[in-house]
Short mmCIF file of C-alpha atoms and ligand atoms in Angstrom, two decimals:
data_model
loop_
_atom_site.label_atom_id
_atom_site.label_comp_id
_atom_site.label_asym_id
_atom_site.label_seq_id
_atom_site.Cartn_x
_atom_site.Cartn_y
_atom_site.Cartn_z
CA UNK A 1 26.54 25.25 4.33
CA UNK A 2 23.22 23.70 2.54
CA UNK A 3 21.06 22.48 4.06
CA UNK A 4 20.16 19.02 3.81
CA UNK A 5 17.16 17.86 1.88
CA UNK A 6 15.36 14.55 2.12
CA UNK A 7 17.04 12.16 -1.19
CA UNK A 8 15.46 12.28 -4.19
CA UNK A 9 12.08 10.42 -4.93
CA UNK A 10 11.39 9.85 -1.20
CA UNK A 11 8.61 12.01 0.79
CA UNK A 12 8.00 13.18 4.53
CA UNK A 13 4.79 12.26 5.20
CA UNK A 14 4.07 14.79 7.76
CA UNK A 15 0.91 15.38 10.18
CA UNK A 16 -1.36 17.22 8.05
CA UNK A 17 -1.36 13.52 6.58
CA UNK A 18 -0.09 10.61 7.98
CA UNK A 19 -3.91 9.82 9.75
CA UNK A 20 -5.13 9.16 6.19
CA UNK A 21 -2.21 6.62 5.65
CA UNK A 22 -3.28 5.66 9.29
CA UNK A 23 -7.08 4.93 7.68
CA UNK A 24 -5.73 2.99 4.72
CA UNK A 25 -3.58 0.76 6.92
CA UNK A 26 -6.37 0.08 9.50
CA UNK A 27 -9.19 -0.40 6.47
CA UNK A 28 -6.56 -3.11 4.75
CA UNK A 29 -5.83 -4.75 8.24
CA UNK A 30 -9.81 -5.29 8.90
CA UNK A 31 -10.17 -6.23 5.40
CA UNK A 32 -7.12 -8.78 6.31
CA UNK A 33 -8.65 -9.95 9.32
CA UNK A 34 -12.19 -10.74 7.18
CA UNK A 35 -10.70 -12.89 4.62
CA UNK A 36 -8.19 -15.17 7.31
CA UNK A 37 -4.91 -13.45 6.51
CA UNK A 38 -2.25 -13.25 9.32
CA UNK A 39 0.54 -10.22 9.21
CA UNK A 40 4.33 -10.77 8.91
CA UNK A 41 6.93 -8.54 9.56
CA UNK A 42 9.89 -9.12 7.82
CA UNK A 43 13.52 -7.58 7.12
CA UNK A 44 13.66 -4.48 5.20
CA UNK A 45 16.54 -5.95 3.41
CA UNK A 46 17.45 -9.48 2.10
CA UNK A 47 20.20 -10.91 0.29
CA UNK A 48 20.65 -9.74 -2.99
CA UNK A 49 20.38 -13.26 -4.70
CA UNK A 50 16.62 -13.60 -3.14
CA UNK A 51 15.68 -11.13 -5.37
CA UNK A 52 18.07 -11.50 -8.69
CA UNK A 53 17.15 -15.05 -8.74
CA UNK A 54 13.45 -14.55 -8.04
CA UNK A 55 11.90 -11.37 -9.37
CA UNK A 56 14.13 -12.67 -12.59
CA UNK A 57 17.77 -11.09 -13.58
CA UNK A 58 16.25 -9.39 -16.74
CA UNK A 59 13.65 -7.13 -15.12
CA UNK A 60 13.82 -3.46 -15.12
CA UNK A 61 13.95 -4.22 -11.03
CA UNK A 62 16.82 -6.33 -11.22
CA UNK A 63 18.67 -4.38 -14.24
CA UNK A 64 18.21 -1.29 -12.87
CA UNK A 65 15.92 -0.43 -9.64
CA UNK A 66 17.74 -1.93 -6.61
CA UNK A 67 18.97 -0.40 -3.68
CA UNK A 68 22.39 -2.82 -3.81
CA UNK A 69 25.02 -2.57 -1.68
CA UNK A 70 27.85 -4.70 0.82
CA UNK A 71 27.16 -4.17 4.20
CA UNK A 72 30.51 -4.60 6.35
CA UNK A 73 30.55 -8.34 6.63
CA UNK A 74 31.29 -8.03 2.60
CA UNK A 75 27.89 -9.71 2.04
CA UNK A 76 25.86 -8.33 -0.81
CA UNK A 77 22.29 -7.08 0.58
CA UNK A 78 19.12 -5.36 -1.03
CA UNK A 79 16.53 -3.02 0.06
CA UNK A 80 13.13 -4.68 -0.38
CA UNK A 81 12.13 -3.96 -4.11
CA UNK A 82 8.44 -5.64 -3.24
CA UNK A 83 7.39 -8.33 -0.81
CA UNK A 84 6.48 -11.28 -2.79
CA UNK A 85 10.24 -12.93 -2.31
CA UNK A 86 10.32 -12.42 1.12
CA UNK A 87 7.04 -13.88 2.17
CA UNK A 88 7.71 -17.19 -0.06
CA UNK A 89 11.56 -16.52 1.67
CA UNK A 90 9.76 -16.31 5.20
CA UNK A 91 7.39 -19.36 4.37
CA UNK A 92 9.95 -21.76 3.14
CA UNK A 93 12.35 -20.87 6.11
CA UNK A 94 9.80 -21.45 8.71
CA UNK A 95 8.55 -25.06 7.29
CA UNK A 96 5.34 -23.58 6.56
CA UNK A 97 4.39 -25.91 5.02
CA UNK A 98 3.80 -28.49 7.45
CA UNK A 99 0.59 -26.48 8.93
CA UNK A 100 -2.85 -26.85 7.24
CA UNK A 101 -2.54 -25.15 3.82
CA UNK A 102 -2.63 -22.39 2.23
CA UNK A 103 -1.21 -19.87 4.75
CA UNK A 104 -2.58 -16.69 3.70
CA UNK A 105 -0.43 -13.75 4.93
CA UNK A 106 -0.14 -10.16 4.66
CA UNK A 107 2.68 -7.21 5.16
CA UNK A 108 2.90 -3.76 4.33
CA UNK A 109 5.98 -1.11 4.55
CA UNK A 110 8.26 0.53 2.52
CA UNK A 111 9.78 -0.85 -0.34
CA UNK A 112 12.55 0.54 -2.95
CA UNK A 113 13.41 0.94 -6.40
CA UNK A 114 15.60 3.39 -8.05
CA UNK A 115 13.27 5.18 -10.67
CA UNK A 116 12.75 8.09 -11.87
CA UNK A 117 10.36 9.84 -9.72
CA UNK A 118 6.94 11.15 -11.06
CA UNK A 119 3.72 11.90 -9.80
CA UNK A 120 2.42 8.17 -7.77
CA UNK A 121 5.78 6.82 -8.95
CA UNK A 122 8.98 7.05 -5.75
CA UNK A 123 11.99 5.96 -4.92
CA UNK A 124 10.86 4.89 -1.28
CA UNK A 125 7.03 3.86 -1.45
CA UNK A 126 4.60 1.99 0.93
CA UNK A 127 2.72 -0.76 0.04
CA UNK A 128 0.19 -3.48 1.25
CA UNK A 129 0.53 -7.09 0.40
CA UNK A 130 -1.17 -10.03 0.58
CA UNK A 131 -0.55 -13.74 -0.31
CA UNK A 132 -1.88 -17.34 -0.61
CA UNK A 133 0.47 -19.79 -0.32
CA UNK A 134 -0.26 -23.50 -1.17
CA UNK A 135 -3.14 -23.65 -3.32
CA UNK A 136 -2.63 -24.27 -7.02
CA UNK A 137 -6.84 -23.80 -8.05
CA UNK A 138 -7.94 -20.83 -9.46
CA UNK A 139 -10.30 -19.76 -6.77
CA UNK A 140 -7.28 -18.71 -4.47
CA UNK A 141 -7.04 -16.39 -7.44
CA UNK A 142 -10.31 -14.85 -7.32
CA UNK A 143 -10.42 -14.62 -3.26
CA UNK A 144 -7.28 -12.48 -3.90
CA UNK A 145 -8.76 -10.33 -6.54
CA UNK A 146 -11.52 -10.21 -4.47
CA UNK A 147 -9.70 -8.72 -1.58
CA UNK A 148 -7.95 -5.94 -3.50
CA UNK A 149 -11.71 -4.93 -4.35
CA UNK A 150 -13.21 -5.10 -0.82
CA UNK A 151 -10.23 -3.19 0.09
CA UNK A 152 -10.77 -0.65 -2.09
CA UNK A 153 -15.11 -0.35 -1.43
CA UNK A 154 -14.26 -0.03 2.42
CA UNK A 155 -11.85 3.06 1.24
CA UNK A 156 -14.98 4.52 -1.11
CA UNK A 157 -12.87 4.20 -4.08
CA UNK A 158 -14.81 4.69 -7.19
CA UNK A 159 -13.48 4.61 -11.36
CA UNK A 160 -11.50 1.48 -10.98
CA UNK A 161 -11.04 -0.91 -13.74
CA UNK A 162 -9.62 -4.86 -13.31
CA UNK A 163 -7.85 -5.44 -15.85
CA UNK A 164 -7.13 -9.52 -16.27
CA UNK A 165 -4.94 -11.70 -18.02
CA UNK A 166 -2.79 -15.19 -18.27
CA UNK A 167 0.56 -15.27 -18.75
CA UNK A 168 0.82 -19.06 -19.20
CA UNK A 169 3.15 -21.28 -17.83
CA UNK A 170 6.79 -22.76 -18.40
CA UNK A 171 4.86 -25.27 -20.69
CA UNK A 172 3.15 -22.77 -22.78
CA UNK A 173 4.85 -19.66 -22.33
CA UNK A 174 7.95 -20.82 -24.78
CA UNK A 175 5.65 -21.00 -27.29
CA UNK A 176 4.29 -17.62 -27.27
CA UNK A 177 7.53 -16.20 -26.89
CA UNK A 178 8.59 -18.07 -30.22
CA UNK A 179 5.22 -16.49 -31.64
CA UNK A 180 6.30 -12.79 -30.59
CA UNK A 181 9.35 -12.75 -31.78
CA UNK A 182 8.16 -14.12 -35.04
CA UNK A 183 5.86 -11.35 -35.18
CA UNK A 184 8.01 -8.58 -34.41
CA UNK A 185 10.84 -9.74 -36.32
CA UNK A 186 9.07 -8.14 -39.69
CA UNK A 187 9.11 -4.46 -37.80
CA UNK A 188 12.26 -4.75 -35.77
CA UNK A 189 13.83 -1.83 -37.16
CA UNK A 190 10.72 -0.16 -36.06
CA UNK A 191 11.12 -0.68 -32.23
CA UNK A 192 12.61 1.47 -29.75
CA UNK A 193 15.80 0.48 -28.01
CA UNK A 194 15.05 -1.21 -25.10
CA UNK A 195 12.29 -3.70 -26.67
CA UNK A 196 15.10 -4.32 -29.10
CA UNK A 197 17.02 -5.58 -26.24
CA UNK A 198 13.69 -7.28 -24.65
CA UNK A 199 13.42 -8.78 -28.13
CA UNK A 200 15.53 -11.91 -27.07
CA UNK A 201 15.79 -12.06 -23.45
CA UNK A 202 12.15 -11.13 -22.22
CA UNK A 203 9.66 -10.40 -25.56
CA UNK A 204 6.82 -10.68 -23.09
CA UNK A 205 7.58 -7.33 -21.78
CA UNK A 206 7.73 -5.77 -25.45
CA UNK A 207 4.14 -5.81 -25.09
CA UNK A 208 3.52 -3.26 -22.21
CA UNK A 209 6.30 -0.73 -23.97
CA UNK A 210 4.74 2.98 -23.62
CA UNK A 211 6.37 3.96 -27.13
CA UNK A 212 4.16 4.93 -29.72
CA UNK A 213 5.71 3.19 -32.50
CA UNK A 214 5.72 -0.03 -30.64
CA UNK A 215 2.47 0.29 -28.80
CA UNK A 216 1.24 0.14 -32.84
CA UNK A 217 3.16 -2.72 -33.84
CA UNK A 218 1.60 -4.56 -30.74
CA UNK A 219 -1.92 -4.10 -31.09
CA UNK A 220 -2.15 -6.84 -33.62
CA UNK A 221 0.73 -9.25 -31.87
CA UNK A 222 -0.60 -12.73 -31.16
CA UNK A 223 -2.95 -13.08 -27.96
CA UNK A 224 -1.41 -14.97 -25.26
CA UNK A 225 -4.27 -17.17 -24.85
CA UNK A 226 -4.17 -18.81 -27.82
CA UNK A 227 -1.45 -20.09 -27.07
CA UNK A 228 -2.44 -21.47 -23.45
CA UNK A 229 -1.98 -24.81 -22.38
CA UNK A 230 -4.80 -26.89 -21.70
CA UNK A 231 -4.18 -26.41 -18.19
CA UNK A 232 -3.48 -22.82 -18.03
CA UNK A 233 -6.86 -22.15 -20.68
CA UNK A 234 -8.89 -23.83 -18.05
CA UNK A 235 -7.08 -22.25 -14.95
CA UNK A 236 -7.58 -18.57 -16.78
CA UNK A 237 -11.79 -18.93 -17.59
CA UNK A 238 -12.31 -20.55 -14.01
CA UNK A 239 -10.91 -16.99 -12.58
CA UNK A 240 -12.83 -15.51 -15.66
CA UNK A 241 -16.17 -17.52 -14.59
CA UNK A 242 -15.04 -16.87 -10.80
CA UNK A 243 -14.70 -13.08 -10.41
CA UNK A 244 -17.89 -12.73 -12.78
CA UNK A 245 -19.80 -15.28 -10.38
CA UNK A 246 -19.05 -12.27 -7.51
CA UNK A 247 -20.49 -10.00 -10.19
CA UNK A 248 -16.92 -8.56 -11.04
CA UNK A 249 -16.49 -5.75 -13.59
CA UNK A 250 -13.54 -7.24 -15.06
CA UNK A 251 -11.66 -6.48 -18.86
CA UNK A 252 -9.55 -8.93 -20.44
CA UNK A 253 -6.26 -7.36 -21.77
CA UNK A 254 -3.87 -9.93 -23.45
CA UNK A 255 -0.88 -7.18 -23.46
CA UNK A 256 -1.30 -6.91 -19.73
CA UNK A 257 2.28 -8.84 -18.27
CA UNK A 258 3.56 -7.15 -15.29
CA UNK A 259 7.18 -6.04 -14.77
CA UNK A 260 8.37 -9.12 -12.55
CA UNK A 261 9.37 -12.56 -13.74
CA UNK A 262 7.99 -14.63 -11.35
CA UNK A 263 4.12 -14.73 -12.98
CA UNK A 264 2.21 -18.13 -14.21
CA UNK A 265 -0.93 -18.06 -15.34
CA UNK A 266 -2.96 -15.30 -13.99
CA UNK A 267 -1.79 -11.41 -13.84
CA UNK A 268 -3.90 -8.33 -13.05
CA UNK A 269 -3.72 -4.60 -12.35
CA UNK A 270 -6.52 -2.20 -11.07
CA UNK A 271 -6.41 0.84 -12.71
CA UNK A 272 -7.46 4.25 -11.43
CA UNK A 273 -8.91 6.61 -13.96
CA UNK A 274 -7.64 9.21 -11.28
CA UNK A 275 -4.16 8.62 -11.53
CA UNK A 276 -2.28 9.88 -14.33
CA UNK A 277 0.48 8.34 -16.02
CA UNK A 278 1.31 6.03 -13.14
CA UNK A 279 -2.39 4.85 -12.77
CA UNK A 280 -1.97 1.09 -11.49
CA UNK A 281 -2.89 1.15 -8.02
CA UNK A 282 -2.87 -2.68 -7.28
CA UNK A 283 -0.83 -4.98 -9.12
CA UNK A 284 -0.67 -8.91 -8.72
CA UNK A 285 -1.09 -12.27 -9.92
CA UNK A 286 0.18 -16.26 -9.34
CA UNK A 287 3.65 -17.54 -9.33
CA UNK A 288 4.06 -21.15 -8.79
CA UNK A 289 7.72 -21.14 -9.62
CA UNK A 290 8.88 -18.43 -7.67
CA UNK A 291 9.41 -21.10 -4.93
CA UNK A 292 11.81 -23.18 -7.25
CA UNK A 293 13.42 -20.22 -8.90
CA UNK A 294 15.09 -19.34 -5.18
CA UNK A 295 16.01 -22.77 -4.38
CA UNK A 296 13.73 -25.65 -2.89
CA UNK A 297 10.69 -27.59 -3.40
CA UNK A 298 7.91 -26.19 -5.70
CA UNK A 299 4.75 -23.94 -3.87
CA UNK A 300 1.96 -22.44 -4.95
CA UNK A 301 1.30 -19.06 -4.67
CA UNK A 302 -1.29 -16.01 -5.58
CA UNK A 303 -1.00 -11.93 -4.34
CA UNK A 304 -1.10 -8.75 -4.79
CA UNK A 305 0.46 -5.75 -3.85
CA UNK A 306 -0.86 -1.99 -3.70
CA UNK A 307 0.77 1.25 -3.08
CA UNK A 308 -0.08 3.64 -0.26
CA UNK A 309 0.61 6.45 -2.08
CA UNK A 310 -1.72 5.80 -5.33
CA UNK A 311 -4.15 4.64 -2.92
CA UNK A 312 -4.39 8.44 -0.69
CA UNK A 313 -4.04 10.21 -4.43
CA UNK A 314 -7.03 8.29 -5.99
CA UNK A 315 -8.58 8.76 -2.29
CA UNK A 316 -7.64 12.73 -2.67
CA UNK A 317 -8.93 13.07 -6.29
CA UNK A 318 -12.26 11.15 -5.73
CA UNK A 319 -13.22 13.32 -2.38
CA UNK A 320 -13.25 9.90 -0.38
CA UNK A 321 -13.76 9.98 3.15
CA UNK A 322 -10.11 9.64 4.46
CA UNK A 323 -11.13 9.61 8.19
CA UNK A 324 -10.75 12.12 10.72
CA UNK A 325 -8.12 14.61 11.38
CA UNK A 326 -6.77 14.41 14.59
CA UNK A 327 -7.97 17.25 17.01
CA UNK A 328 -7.91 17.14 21.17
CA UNK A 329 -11.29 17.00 22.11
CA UNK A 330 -10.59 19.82 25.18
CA UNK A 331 -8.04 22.17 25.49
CA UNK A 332 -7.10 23.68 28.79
CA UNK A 333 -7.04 27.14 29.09
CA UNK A 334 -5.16 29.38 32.03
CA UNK A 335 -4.10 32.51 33.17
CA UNK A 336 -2.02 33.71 36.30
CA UNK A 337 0.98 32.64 37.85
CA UNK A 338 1.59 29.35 38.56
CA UNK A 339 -1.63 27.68 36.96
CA UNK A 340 0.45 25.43 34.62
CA UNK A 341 0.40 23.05 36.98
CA UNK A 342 -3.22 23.19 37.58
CA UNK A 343 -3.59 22.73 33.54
CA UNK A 344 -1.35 19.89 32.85
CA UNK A 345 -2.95 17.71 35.98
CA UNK A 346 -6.46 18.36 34.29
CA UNK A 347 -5.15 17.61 31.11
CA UNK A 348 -3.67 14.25 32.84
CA UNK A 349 -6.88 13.23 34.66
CA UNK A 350 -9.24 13.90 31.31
CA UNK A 351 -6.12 12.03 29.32
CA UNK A 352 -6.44 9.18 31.55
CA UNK A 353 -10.14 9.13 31.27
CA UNK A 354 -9.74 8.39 27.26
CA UNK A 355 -10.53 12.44 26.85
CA UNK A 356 -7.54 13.59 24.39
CA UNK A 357 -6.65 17.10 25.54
CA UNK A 358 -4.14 19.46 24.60
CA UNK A 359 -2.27 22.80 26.32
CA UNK A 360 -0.69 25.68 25.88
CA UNK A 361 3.46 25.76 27.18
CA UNK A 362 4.44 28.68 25.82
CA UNK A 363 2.61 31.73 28.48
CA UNK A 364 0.41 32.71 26.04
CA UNK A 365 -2.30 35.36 26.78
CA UNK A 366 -6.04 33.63 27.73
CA UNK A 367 -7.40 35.20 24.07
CA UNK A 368 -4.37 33.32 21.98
CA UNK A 369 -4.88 30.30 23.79
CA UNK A 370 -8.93 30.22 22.94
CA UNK A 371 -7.51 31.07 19.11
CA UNK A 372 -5.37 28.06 19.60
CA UNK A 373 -8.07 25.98 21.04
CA UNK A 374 -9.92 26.98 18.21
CA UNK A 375 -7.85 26.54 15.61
CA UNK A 376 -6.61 23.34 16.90
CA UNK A 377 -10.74 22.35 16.37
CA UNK A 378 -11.18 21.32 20.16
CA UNK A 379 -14.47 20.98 21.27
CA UNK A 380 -14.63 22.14 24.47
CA UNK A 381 -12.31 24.12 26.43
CA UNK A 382 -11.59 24.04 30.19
CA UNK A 383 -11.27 27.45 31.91
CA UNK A 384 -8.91 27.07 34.28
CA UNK A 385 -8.36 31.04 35.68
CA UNK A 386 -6.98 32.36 39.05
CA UNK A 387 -11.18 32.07 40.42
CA UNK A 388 -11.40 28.79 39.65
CA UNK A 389 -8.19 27.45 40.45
CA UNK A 390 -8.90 28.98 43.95
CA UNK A 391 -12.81 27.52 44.10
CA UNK A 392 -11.46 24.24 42.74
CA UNK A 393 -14.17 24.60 39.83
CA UNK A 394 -13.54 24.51 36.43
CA UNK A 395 -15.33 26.54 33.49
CA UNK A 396 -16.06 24.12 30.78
CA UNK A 397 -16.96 26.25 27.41
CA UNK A 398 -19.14 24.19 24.66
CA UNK A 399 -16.78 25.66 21.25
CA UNK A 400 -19.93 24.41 18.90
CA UNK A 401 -22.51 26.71 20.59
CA UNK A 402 -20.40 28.99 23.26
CA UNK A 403 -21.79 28.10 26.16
CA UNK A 404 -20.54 27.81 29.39
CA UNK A 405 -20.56 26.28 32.48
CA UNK A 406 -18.61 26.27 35.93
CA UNK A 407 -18.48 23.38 38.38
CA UNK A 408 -16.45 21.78 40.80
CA UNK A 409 -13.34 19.87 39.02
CA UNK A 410 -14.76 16.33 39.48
CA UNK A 411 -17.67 16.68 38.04
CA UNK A 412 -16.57 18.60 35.16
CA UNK A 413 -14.00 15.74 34.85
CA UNK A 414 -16.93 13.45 34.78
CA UNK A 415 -19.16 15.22 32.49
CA UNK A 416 -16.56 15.38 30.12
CA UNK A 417 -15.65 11.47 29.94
CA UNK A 418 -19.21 11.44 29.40
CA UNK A 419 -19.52 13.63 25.92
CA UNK A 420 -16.20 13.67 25.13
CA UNK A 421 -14.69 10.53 25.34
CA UNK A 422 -12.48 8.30 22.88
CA UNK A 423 -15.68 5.87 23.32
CA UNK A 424 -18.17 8.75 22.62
CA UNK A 425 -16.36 9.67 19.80
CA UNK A 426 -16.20 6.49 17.82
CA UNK A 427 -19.86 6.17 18.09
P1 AMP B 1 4.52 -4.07 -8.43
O1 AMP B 1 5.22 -4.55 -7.19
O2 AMP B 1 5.44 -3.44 -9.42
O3 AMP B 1 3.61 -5.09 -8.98
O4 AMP B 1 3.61 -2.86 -7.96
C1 AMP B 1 2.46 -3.04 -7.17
C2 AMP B 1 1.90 -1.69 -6.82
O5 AMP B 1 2.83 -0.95 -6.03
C3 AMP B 1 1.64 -0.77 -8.01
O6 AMP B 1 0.39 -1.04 -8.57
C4 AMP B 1 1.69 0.59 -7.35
O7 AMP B 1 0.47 0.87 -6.69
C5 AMP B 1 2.77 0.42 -6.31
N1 AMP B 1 4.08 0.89 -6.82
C6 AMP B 1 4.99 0.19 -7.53
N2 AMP B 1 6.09 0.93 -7.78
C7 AMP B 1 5.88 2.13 -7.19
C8 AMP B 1 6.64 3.34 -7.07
N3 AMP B 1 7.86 3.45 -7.59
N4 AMP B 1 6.10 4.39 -6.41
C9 AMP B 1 4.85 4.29 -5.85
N5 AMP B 1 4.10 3.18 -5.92
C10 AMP B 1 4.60 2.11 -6.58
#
């Protein structure tokens, strides 16, 4: 029989790396804590019609991405494509907005979409997100840009670009649309399938198409913000005058309009120049009608949301400090009959002192255990032979300059909570 692999476009994230997806979390959770936001934990999967109706019915995540299927009550439920719906979902459900406003929250997990898998682009992907909900101005814009940039300084990441843009409004946005398709009509024939069939239903989107031919026909297509409303023209240079006022590197980029629906007004990416094809590592943006478009009264919203995965590859490619592997600060050496015993109750009392320690359970000889110990990058090692064991000493070995000392067990135990404690270790 074969054996069985993990599914296609998902990854084991395994030892050797899961403590630099470990950093990343606890780096966006201080960052969280810095700028108010409170986490959520929400369901893994909604109801289909959370996301159809918000994310919008003709984006690629809705046409084609989602993990859709009828559980046994005959209901029809989703996998999480992102987390935007479910946090406006969670806010709306839980009267929200009663409390003092705007509730700025935060989530991270895995979501799903059914692409085709590349390098920084999966099937099953983690991502952080964060959210304002409640405030219309455009500086709850700029604190969220502003965010995704602290995040990424604490994490050393270098060779980013912000890359800005409006995407008007329900008042304004008709127009442009009517000023696209007037301008691609002339090289139709020209265009590659699907922005043929973006042409009417979403000509926004022709504008981010990766094929050559069309990427030429856009580059002289009408900006977006000339055709701004009033109130979306002033709500795009306040973020403009905003981010630069934090001294901002920011580039304006009127064919930047993000895959999802649910934008008004303002939409960024950061790109990594570190990345590859797939080189956005934080998309976001505002969506004011997001609220209305899943049923209920209108709310104001800004976010972002930024994959793990890009995040540990730009990390990886830039030589960014990704934390420290984990390695037991002691490991317990024995030898002779019957000094297991004696090993895994030192292990417990320096365990319980905040002194990670690890041990050897397979009778291996005293030299492979010191390779082990080695190996495993301890730095110390407790000696716990037939002598001691009958003296009630233990020989404590210094790995970094080899050497050694015997004394009795508690004040070896003590010594070592001393140098080689969690506490001493984080200073
Ligand atoms: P989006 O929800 O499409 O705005 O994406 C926000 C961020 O999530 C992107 O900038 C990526 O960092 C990440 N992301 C989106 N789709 C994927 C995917 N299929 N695989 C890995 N990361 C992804």
């Amino acid at each position: 029989m074969e054996a069985i692999k993990a599914p296609r476009g998902t990854r084991d994230i395994l030892g050797g790396e899961s403590w630099k997806w470990a950093r990343v979390m606890d780096v966006a959770a201080s960052a969280a804590d810095d700028f108010g936001f409170r986490e959520v934990m929400l369901p893994i999967f909604e109801h289909t019609e959370l996301f159809s109706r918000g994310i919008g019915d003709t984006t690629d995540v809705v046409e084609k991405e989602m993990y859709t299927f009828t559980d046994r009550g005959g209901r029809s439920v989703t996998l999480r494509p992102e987390l935007t719906a479910s946090v406006m979902r969670a806010y709306r459900e839980h009267d929200m907005r009663r409390g003092p406003q705007p509730v700025k929250l935060w989530g991270r997990g895995p979501m799903f979409r059914y692409e085709r898998p590349q390098k920084g682009r999966y099937r099953q992907f983690a991502q952080i997100d964060f959210e304002t909900l409640g405030a219309p101005g455009p500086m709850a814009d700029v604190e969220i840009i502003d965010l995704s940039m602290e995040i990424y300084r604490r994490l050393g990441l270098s060779n980013l670009q912000v890359v800005l843009n409006s995407v008007g409004c329900p008042k304004c946005r008709p127009v442009y649309r009517e000023a696209l398709k007037k301008y691609f009509a002339s090289g139709f024939d020209s265009l590659c399938e699907t922005c043929k069939s973006r042409f009417d239903r979403n000509p926004l989107r022709m504008l981010d198409c990766k094929n050559d031919e069309c990427r030429k026909l856009t580059e002289n297509a009408p900006a977006v913000t000339d055709s701004l409303c009033g109130e979306c023209g002033a709500h795009f240079r306040a973020v403009t005058r905003g981010l630069e006022n934090l001294g901002a590197d920011i580039r304006l980029d009127n064919r930047l309009v993000r895959g999802l629906d649910y934008y008004t007004k303002t939409a960024y990416e950061i790109l990594s120049g570190d990345l590859g094809a797939q080189n956005a590592v934080c998309g976001g943006g505002r969506y004011d009608n997001l609220a209305e478009s899943i049923g209920g009264p209108s709310v104001p919203g800004v976010g972002f949301a930024s994959g793990i995965e890009r995040i540990v590859i730009t990390m990886e490619a830039q030589g960014a400090y990704m934390g420290r592997e984990p390695a037991p600060r002691v490991y317990v050496v024995t030898s002779g009959q019957g000094a297991e015993n004696e090993a895994l109750s030192l292990a417990h009392d320096l365990r319980s002192r905040g002194v990670s320690a690890d041990l050897d359970f397979m009778g291996r000889s005293m030299k492979s255990q010191m390779k082990i110990a080695s190996q495993a990058g301890a730095k110390f090692v407790c000696i716990l032979g037939e002598d001691e064991i009958s003296s009630g000493t233990v020989a404590v070995k210094n790995m970094s300059d080899g050497t050694q000392e015997t004394s009795p067990r508690a004040a070896a135990l003590e010594k070592l909570e001393r140098i080689a404690s969690r506490k001493e270790e984080s200073k």
